[in-house]
GROMACS .gro file of C-alpha atoms in nm:
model
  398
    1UNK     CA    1  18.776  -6.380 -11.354
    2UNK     CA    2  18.904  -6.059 -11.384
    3UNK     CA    3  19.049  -6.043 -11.028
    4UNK     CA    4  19.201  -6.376 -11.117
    5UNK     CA    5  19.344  -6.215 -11.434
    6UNK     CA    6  19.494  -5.869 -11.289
    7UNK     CA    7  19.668  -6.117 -10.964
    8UNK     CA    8  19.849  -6.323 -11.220
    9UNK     CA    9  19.918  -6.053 -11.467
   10UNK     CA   10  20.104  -5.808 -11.286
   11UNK     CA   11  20.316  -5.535 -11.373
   12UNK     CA   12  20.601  -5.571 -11.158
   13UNK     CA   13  20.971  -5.479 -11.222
   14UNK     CA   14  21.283  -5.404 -10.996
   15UNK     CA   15  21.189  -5.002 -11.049
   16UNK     CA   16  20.817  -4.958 -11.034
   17UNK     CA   17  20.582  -4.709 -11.077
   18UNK     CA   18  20.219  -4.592 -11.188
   19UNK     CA   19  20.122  -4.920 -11.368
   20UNK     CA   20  20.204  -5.199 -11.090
   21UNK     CA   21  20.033  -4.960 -10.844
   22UNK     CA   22  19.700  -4.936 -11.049
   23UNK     CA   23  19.709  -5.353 -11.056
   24UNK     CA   24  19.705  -5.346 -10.685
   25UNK     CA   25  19.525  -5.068 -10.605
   26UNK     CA   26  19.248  -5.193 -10.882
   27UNK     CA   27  19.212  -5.542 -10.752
   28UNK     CA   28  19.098  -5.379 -10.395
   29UNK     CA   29  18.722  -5.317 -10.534
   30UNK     CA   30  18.713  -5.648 -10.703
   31UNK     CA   31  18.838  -5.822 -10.377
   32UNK     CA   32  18.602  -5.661 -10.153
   33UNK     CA   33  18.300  -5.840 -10.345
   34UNK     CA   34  18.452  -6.171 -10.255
   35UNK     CA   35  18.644  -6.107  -9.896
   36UNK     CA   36  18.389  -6.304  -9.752
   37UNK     CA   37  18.604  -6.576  -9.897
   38UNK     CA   38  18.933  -6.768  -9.911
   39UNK     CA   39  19.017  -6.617 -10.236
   40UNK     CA   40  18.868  -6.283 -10.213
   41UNK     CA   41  19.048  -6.243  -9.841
   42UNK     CA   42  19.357  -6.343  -9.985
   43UNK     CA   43  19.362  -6.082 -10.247
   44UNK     CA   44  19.258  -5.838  -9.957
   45UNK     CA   45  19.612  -5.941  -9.738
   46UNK     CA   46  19.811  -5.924 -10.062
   47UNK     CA   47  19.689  -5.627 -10.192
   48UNK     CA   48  19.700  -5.450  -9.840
   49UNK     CA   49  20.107  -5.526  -9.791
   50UNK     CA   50  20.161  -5.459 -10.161
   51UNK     CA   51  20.021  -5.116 -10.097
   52UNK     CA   52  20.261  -5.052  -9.777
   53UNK     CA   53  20.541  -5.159  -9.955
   54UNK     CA   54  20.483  -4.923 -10.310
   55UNK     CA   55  20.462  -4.659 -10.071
   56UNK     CA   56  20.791  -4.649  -9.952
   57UNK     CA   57  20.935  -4.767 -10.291
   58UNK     CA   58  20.758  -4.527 -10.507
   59UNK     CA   59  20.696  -4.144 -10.275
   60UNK     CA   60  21.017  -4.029 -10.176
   61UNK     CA   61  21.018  -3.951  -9.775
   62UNK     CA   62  20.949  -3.530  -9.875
   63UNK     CA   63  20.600  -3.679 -10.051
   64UNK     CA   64  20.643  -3.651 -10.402
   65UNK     CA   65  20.611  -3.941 -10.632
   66UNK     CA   66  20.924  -4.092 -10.808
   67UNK     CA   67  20.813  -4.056 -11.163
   68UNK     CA   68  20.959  -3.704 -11.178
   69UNK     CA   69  20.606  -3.563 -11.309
   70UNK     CA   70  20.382  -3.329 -11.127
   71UNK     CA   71  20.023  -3.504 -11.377
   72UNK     CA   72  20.171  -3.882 -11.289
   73UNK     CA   73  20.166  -3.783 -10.889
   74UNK     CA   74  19.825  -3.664 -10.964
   75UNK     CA   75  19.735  -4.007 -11.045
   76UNK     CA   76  19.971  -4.183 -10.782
   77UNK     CA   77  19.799  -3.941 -10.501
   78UNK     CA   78  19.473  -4.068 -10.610
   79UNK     CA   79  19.554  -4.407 -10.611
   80UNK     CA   80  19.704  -4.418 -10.234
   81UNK     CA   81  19.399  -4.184 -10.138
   82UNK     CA   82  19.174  -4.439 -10.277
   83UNK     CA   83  19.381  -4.787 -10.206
   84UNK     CA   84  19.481  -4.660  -9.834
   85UNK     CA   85  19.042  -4.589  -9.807
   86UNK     CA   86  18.955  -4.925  -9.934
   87UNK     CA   87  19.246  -5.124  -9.699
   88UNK     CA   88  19.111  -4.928  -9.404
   89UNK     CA   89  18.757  -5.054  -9.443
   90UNK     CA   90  18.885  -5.406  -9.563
   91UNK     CA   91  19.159  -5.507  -9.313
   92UNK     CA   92  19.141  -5.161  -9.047
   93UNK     CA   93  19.466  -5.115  -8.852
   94UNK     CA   94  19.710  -5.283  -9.134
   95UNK     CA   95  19.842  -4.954  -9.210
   96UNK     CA   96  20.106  -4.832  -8.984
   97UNK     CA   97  20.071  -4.469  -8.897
   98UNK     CA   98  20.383  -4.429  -9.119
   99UNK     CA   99  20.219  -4.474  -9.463
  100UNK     CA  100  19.883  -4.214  -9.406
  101UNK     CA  101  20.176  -3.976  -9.283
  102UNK     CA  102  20.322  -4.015  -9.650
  103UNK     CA  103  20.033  -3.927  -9.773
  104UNK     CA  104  19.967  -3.671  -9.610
  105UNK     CA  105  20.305  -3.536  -9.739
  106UNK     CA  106  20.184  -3.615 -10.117
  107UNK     CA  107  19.825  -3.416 -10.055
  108UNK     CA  108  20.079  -3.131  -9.878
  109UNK     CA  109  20.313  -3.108 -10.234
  110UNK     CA  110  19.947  -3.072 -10.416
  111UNK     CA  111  19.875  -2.793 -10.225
  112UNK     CA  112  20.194  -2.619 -10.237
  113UNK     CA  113  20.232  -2.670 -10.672
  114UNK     CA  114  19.898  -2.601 -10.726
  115UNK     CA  115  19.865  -2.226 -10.897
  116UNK     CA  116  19.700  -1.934 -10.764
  117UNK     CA  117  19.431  -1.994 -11.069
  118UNK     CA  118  19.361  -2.347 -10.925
  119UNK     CA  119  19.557  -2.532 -11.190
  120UNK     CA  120  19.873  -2.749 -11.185
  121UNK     CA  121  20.204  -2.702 -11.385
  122UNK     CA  122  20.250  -2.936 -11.609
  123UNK     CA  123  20.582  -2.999 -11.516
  124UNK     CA  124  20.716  -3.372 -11.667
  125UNK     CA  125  20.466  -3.633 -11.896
  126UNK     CA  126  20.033  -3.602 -11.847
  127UNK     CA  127  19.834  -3.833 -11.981
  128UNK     CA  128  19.502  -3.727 -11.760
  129UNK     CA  129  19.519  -4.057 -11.602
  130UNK     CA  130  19.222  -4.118 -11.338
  131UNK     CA  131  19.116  -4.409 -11.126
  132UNK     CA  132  18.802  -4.495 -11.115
  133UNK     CA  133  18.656  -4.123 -11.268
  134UNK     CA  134  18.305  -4.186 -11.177
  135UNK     CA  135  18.185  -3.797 -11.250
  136UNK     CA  136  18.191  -3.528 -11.475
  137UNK     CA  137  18.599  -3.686 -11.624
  138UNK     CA  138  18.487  -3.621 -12.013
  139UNK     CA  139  18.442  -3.242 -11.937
  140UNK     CA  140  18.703  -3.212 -11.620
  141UNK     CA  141  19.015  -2.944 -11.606
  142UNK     CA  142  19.248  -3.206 -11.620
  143UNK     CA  143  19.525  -3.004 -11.499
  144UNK     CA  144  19.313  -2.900 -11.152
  145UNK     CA  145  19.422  -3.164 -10.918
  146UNK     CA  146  19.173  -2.999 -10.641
  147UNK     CA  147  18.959  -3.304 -10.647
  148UNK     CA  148  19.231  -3.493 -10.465
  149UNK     CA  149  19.146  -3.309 -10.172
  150UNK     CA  150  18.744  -3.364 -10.155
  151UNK     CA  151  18.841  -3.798 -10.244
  152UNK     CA  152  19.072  -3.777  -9.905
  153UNK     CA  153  18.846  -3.580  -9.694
  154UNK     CA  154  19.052  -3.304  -9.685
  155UNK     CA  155  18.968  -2.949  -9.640
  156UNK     CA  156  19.145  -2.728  -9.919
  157UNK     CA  157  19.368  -2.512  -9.795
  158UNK     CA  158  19.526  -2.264 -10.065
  159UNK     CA  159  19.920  -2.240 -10.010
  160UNK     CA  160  20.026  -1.906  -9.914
  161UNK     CA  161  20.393  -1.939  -9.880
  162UNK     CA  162  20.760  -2.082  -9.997
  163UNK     CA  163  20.761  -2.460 -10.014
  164UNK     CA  164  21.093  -2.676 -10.090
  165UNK     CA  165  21.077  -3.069 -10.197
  166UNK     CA  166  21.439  -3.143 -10.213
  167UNK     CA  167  21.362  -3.524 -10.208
  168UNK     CA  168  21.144  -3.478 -10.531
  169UNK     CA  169  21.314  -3.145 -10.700
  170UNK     CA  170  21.075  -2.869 -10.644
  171UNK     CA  171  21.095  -2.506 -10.505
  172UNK     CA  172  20.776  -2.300 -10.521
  173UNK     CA  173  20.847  -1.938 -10.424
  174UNK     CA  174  20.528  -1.715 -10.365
  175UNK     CA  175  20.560  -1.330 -10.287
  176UNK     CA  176  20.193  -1.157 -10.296
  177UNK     CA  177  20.001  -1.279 -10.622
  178UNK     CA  178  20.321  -1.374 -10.740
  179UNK     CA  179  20.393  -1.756 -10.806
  180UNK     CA  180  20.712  -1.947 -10.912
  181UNK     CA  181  20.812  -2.331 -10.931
  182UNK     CA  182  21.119  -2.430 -11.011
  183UNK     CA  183  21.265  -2.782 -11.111
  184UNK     CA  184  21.583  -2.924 -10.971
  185UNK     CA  185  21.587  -3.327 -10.902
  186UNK     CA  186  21.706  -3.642 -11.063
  187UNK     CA  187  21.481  -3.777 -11.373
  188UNK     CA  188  21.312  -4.069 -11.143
  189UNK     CA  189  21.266  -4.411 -11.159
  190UNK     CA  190  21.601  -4.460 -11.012
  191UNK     CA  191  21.741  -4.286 -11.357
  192UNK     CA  192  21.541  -4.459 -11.601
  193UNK     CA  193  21.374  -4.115 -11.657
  194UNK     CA  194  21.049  -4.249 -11.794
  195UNK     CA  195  20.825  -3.996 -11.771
  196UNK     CA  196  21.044  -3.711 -11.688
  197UNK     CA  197  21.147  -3.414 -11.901
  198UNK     CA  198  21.455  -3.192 -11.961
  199UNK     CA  199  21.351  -2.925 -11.783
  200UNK     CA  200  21.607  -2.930 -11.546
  201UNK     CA  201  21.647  -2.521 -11.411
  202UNK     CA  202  21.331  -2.433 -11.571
  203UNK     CA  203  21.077  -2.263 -11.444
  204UNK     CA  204  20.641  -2.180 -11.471
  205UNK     CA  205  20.576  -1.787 -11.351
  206UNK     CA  206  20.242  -1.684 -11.254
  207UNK     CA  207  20.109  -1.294 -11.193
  208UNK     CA  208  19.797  -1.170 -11.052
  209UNK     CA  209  19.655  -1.516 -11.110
  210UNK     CA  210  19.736  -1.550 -11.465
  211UNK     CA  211  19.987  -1.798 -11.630
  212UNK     CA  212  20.256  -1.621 -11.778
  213UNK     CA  213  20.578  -1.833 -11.881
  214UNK     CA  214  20.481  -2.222 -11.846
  215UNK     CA  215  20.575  -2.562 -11.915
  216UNK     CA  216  20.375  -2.705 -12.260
  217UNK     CA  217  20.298  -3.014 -12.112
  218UNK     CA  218  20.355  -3.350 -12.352
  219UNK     CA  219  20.101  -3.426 -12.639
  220UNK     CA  220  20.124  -3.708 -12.726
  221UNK     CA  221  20.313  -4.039 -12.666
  222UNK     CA  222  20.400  -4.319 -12.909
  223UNK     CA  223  20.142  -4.208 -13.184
  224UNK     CA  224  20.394  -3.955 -13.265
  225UNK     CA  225  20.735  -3.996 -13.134
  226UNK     CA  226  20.903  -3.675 -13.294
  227UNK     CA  227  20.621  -3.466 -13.154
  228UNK     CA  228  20.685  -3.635 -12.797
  229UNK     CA  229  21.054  -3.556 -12.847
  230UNK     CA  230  21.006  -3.236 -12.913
  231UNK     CA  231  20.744  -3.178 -12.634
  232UNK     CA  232  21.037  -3.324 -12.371
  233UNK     CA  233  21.312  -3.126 -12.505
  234UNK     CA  234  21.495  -2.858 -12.326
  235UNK     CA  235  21.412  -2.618 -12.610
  236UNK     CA  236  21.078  -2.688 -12.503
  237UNK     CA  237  21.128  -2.568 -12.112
  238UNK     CA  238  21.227  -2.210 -11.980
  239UNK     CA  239  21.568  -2.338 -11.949
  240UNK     CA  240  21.906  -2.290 -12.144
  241UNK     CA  241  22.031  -2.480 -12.403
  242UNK     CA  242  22.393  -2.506 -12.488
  243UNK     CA  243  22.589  -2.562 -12.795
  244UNK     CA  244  22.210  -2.708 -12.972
  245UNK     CA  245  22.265  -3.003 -12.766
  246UNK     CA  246  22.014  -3.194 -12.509
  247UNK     CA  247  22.025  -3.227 -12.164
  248UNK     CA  248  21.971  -3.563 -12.153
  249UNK     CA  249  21.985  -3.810 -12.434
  250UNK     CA  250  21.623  -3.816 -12.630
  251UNK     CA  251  21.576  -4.167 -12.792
  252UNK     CA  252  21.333  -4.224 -13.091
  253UNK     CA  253  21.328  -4.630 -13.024
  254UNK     CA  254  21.241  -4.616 -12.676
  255UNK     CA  255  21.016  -4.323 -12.566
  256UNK     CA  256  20.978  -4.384 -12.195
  257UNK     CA  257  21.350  -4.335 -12.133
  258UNK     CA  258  21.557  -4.023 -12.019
  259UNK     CA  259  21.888  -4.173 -11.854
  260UNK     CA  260  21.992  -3.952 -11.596
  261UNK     CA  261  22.366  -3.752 -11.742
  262UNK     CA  262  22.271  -3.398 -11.565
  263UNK     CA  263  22.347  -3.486 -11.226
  264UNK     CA  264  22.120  -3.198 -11.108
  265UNK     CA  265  22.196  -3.024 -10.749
  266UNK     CA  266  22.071  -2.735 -10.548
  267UNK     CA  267  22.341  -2.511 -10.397
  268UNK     CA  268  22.123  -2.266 -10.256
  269UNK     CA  269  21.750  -2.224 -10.134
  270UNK     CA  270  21.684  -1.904  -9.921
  271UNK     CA  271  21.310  -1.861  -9.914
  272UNK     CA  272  21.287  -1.492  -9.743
  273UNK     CA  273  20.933  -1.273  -9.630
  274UNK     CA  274  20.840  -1.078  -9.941
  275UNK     CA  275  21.085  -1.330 -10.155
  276UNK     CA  276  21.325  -1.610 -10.183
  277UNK     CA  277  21.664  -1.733 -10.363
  278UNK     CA  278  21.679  -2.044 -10.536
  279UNK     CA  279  22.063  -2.160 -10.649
  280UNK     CA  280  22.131  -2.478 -10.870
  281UNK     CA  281  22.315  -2.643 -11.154
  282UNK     CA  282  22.355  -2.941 -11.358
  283UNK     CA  283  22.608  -3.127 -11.585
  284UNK     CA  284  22.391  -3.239 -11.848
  285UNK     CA  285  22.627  -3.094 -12.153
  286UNK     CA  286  22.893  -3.243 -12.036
  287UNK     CA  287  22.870  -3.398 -12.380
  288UNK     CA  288  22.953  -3.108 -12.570
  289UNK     CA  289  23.309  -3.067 -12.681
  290UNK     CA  290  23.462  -2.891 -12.449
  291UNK     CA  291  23.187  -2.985 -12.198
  292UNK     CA  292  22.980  -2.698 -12.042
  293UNK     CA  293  22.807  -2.687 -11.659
  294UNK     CA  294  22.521  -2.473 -11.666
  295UNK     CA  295  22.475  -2.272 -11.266
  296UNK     CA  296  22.133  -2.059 -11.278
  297UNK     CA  297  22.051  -1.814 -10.968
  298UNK     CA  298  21.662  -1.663 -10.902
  299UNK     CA  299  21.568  -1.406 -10.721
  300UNK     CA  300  21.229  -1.341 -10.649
  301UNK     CA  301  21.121  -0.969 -10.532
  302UNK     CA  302  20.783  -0.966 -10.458
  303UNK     CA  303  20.771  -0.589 -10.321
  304UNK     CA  304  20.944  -0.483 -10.688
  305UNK     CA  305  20.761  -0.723 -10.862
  306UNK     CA  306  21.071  -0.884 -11.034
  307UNK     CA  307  21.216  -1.231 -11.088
  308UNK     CA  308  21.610  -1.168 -11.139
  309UNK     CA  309  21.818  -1.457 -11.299
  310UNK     CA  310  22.160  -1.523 -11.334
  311UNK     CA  311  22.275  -1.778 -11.609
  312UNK     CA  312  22.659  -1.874 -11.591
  313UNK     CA  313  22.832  -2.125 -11.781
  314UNK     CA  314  23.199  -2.258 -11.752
  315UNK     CA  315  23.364  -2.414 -12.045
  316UNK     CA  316  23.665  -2.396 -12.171
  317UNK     CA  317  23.554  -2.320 -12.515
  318UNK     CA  318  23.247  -2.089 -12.644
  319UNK     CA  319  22.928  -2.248 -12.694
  320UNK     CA  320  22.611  -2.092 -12.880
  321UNK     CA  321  22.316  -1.986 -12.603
  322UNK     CA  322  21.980  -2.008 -12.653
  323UNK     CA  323  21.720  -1.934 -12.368
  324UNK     CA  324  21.357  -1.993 -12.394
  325UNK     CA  325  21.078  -1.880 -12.256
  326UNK     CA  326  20.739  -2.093 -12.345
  327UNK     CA  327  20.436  -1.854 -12.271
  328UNK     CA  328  20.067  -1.943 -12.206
  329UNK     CA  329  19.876  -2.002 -12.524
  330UNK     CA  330  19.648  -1.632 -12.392
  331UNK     CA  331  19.954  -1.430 -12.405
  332UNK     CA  332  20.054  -1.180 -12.665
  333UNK     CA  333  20.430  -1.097 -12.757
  334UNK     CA  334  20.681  -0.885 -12.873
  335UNK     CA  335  21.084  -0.837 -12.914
  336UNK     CA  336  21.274  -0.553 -12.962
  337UNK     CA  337  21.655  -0.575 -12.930
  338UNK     CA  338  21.760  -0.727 -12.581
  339UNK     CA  339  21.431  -0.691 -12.450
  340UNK     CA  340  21.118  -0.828 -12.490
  341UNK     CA  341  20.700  -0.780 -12.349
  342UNK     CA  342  20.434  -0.994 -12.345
  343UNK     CA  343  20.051  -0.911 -12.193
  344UNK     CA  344  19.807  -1.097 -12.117
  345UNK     CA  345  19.441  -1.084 -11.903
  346UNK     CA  346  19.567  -0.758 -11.788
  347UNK     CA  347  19.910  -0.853 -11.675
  348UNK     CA  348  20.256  -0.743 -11.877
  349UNK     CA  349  20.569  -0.897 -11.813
  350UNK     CA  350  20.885  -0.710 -11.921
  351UNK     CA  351  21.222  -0.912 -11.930
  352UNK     CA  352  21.521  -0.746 -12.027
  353UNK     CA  353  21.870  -0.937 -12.061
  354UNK     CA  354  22.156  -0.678 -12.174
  355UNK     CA  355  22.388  -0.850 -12.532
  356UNK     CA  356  22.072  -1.115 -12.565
  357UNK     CA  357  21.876  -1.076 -12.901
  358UNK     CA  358  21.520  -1.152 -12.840
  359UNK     CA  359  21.260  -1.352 -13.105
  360UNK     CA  360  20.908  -1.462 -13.077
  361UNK     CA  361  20.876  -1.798 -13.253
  362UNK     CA  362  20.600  -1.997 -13.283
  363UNK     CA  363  20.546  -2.330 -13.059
  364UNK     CA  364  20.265  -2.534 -12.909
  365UNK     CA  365  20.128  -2.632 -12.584
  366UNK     CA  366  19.893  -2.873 -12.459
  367UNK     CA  367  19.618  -2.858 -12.210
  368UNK     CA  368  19.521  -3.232 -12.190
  369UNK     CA  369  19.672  -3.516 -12.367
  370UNK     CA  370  19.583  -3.523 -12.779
  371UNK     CA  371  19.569  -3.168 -12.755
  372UNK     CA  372  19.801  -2.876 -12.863
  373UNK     CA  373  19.733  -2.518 -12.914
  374UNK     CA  374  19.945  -2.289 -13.084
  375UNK     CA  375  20.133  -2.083 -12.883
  376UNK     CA  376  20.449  -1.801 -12.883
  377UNK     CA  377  20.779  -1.836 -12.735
  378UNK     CA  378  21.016  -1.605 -12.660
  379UNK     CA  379  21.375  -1.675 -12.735
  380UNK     CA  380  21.727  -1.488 -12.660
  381UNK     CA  381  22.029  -1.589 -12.802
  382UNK     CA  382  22.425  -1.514 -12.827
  383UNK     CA  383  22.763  -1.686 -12.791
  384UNK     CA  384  22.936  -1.731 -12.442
  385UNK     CA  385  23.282  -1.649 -12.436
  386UNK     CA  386  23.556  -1.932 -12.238
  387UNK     CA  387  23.545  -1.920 -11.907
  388UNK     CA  388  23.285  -1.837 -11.704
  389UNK     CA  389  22.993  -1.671 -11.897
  390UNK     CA  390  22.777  -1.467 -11.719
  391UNK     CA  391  22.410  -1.341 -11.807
  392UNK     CA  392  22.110  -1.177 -11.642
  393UNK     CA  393  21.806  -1.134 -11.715
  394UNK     CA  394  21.551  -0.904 -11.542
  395UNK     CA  395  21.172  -1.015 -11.530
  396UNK     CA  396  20.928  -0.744 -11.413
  397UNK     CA  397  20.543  -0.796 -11.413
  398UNK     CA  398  20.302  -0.571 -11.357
   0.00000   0.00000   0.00000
């Protein structure tokens, strides 16, 4: 009954994602009780050509899944793992070569995000999805994605250098025990943006192993829709905001929505031995009035330690600035003038922009979904001039 009920209740659209793949992917268990038979081998064939075809409609050719959120290709990784298993013992030799390629490609951007402490940024919506979570899921680190590896047979194999996803919009620069990912892609679902963030140009740093500037994560989702505003707003990313305005339009009637307006593109990626460059922009206050483009330049240094940054924005008008800088709940901060230090397990991070005024306000992040800690941010702010306004900043750890 049930496998009768998830084959003629499916969750198909024109744009799919996450929800029509866990009706295919689920009936797969249910079918292989009854393959035996007409019915059962029917749901088998279906099932098995569904799963070809959500592969190529929802992971982009680099790997990375089309939801624009590193938690949802958590759960999209572990659905292929376990759908492209169960096909393989059900109907073996269905799956062209092509598809376990892909997913290798999706395992490969696990690796590659995952942080030196073993944890994943929380980069887009996380709702600790799981299929099938048949162990210790009450008391799991939802934000370790390391399990993927052990369900595909894997070996683990800890990333050790620069990766670039252009398909999907990440750069990941690592230099030493330093770590950096950067987002710069399109808000997925072919711009319907529904579980994507405006975070575009934003950025998690990691030193020595311990988180230092991250993203918050999301909360919550329709049980409180100004908290799950706030949680995807670019105040809420280590990003700039211009003239108080959004990057892309938040809604409060429909939650799962973030139309694409910033246009995002990468104009430079130079990943170099001890370091790399990372170049972008985006056109997401083109709303403002005159409209602004925000360009943003980093430099990673891994032999002085330092993340450099360059912030320009061209507009015809000036435009109040305000950068953030959301830390990990651990860390400890403080501002003085242009400049500002926070510590924590051991490691300080300086960052210094010259004509900024530096705050530490108070914010939240959260670990798993229902859950938010308080936690500090650190916050610069000024007025551009017309033109093109230029700013660095200087991040140092040690």
């Amino acid at each position: 009954l049930h496998g009768r009920f998830i084959r003629s209740h499916l969750e198909w659209s024109e744009v799919r994602g996450n929800h029509y793949l866990s009706d295919v992917v689920g009936l797969l268990p249910v079918a292989a009780l009854f393959s035996g038979g007409g019915e059962g081998r029917g749901w088998v064939d279906w099932a098995a050509d569904e799963l070809a075809g959500e592969m190529e409609h929802q992971v982009r050719p680099d790997g990375c899944d089309h939801e624009a959120s590193i938690p949802y290709h958590r759960l999209v990784t572990e659905l292929f793992v376990c759908g492209t298993q169960a096909v393989d013992a059900l109907a073996p030799g269905r799956l062209l070569e092509s598809h376990h390629e892909r997913l290798d490609r999706m395992l490969d951007f696990v690796r590659d995000y995952t942080r030196p402490d073993g944890l994943a940024p929380q980069i887009g919506d996380a709702d600790d999805g799981r299929f099938l979570p048949l162990g210790d899921y009450g008391r799991a680190e939802h934000r370790s994605h390391l399990h993927l590896f052990k369900q595909a047979s894997r070996a683990t194999e800890p990333a050790s250098g620069h990766a670039a996803y252009p398909d999907g919009g990440y750069y990941v620069m690592r230099a030493g025990d330093l770590y950096l990912i950067v987002r710069c892609g399109d808000t997925g679902l072919a711009g319907i943006g529904g579980h994507a963030h405006n975070d575009q140009l934003s950025f998690e740093l990691c030193g020595g192993g311990t988180p230092l500037v991250v993203d918050p994560g999301a909360y919550l989702y329709t049980a409180d829709p100004r908290s799950r505003n706030l949680f995807r707003s670019t105040a809420y990313h280590a990003t700039l905001r211009i003239g108080g305005a959004e990057q892309n339009e938040l809604r409060q009637d429909y939650l799962f929505t973030l139309p694409d307006r910033t246009r995002a593109e990468v104009l430079g990626w130079e990943p170099r031995p001890g370091g790399a460059v990372f170049e972008g922009r985006h056109d997401g206050f083109s709303v403002l009035e005159p409209p602004a483009v925000h360009t943003r330049r980093i430099e990673l240094d891994g032999a002085a330690r330092t993340l450099a940054i360059r912030d320009a924005v061209t507009s015809d008008g000036p435009h109040d600035l305000e950068w953030s800088f959301p830390l990990a709940p651990a860390a400890r901060a403080a501002a003085s003038g242009s400049g500002a230090r926070l510590q924590s397990g051991g490691v300080r991070l300086d960052i210094v922009g010259e004509g900024l005024h530096f705050n530490v306000e108070e914010g939240w992040n959260s670990p798993s979904f229902g859950v938010r800690l308080r936690t500090p941010f650190l916050r610069a702010r000024r007025r551009s001039q017309p033109g093109d306004d230029t700013q660095d900043l200087l991040l140092t750890v040690s």
